[in-house]
Amino acid sequence: MTRKSAIEDVALDLFASEGFEAASLGKIAEAVGIRKPSIYAHFRSKEDLFLHVFKQALRSKKRMMLRHLLENRDRPFEETFLSLAKRLMDDNESDAQTRFLLRMSYFPPSSLHDQVMELMNPFFMQAERLLTSLLERPLHQTRLQTGNAQEAALAYITVLEGVLAEAIYTTRDKATRRLEAVFPIYCRGVLINK
Amino acid sequence: MTRKSAIEDVALDLFASEGFEAASLGKIAEAVGIRKPSIYAHFRSKEDLFLHVFKQALRSKKRMMLRHLLENRDRPFEETFLSLAKRLMDDNESDAQTRFLLRMSYFPPSSLHDQVMELMNPFFMQAERLLTSLLERPLHQTRLQTGNAQEAALAYITVLEGVLAEAIYTTRDKATRRLEAVFPIYCRGVLINK
DNA sequence: CAAAAACGAACTAACGGTCGTTAGGTATGA
DNA sequence: TCATACCTAACGACCGTTAGTTCGTTTTTG
């Protein structure tokens, strides 16, 4: 691993756990094992470092979700949705990248608010499109109550964020409790009666 | 309005829009129209000011939700739930108190993390109990699919937070879209088939 | 040897917070 | 009634610290 990517990793971690303002370049440098000015050999400013890390995290998360949906596209969509939610919840505990993205998309550094939003918007729109087109495949659409794939997709995203919100400010266990309460209700609301 | 409550109002606003670290006492004082040291005539420290504002906001929000549920307890619970969600969404645009609470319960200042959580936990537990006991009234319970009031309540909270999450980082319009997608699905998942 | 990377020192700006002082109101008491 | 004492709120000046950043120099490396 190069020095540069070591800086990025540490920065991601500290941004995720302490927020942009509280994660100082001094702390980042110390955790990497270099001095503060050395960071400027690789990044023009703190904001530059942040945007670099943010874009990278977004790209990686996009890839992960795309792969998950593609690999499971022939299984019943409830299973795919449930396993995706569980996976994101696990990641929120184990993977700083997910914590970072959730925190920074909710509350970006105020000076970078607009730039961050311009990156996040396409992400959400693509996620919605992706889920919708999955649900529109004949295999799945015929099992949908109203046949309205887009609303089912949007509702899933909403439920997912409600569960992840709980995962953020308490523990995975409590979030799991929520997931187990809400998911059967979601399925019953979306699937055709048997 | 007294000076002290003016300081609290401005602090709430800045904490909500910029976060704890970025909302400096200098900015707060300037917005009030006083000098920084004058704040210390009313509060012992920045953390003291924060906790003061936080407790006040929490109390006020608790009262609001309690009143809403009591006033509507004889109407169909779907209507009550929907209007409560809309009201909280509106508040998130117009009322800094709601934005403040959402932001600070997700990501409290790290030095106050434990104290904030000890205040938030009872709030959520009480909300869950309150919703559950509402749903357990015969009038409503007989209309529930599984009869499990607690899971229906928890699912509602989850859905609500998913909608509010969208309201935080985009606009009320987009959050409304989510609410309109997810709420019918929630109702169908929870109500007995007609 | 040249380019890249790292560093020590130091800069400016801003932070939260303290200190001594002042202005204005109020209660006291002879 | 007037002088006194007291209190609160506000303030200017300033403290120590830390932030992000720059610069000139040294070290490392290809």
CSV table of C-alpha atoms (C1' of nucleotides) in Angstrom, one decimal, chain C, chain D:
chain,number,residue,atom,x,y,z
C,1,DC,C1',21.6,13.4,-10.7
C,2,DA,C1',16.9,14.9,-10.7
C,3,DA,C1',12.4,14.4,-9.0
C,4,DA,C1',9.4,13.2,-5.3
C,5,DA,C1',8.4,12.9,-0.6
C,6,DA,C1',9.0,14.3,4.0
C,7,DC,C1',10.1,17.5,7.4
C,8,DG,C1',11.1,21.5,10.9
C,9,DA,C1',9.8,25.9,11.7
C,10,DA,C1',6.8,29.2,11.5
C,11,DC,C1',2.7,31.9,9.9
C,12,DT,C1',-2.1,33.6,10.3
C,13,DA,C1',-6.6,32.9,11.9
C,14,DA,C1',-9.7,31.2,14.9
C,15,DC,C1',-11.0,28.6,18.8
C,16,DG,C1',-12.9,28.2,23.8
C,17,DG,C1',-12.3,30.5,27.8
C,18,DT,C1',-10.6,34.0,31.7
C,19,DC,C1',-9.9,38.5,33.8
C,20,DG,C1',-10.8,42.9,35.4
C,21,DT,C1',-13.8,46.6,34.6
C,22,DT,C1',-17.9,49.1,33.6
C,23,DA,C1',-22.9,50.5,33.3
C,24,DG,C1',-27.4,50.2,35.1
C,25,DG,C1',-30.8,48.7,38.1
C,26,DT,C1',-32.3,47.8,42.9
C,27,DA,C1',-32.5,47.2,47.7
C,28,DT,C1',-30.9,49.0,52.1
C,29,DG,C1',-30.6,52.1,55.8
C,30,DA,C1',-29.6,56.1,58.4
D,1,DT,C1',-33.9,61.6,50.3
D,2,DC,C1',-29.5,60.6,49.3
D,3,DA,C1',-25.6,57.8,49.6
D,4,DT,C1',-24.1,53.2,49.9
D,5,DA,C1',-23.6,48.5,48.7
D,6,DC,C1',-24.6,44.9,45.8
D,7,DC,C1',-25.8,42.3,41.7
D,8,DT,C1',-26.2,41.1,36.9
D,9,DA,C1',-25.1,41.6,32.2
D,10,DA,C1',-22.0,43.0,29.0
D,11,DC,C1',-17.5,44.1,27.3
D,12,DG,C1',-12.4,44.8,25.7
D,13,DA,C1',-8.2,42.8,26.0
D,14,DC,C1',-5.9,38.8,26.1
D,15,DC,C1',-4.6,33.9,27.3
D,16,DG,C1',-3.0,29.3,25.7
D,17,DT,C1',-4.0,26.1,22.1
D,18,DT,C1',-4.8,24.3,17.8
D,19,DA,C1',-6.3,24.7,13.2
D,20,DG,C1',-4.9,24.7,8.1
D,21,DT,C1',-1.3,26.2,5.4
D,22,DT,C1',3.4,27.8,3.4
D,23,DC,C1',8.3,27.8,2.8
D,24,DG,C1',13.0,26.4,2.5
D,25,DT,C1',15.6,22.5,3.3
D,26,DT,C1',16.8,17.8,3.8
D,27,DT,C1',16.1,13.0,2.7
D,28,DT,C1',14.7,9.3,-0.1
D,29,DT,C1',14.2,7.0,-4.4
D,30,DG,C1',14.1,5.7,-9.2
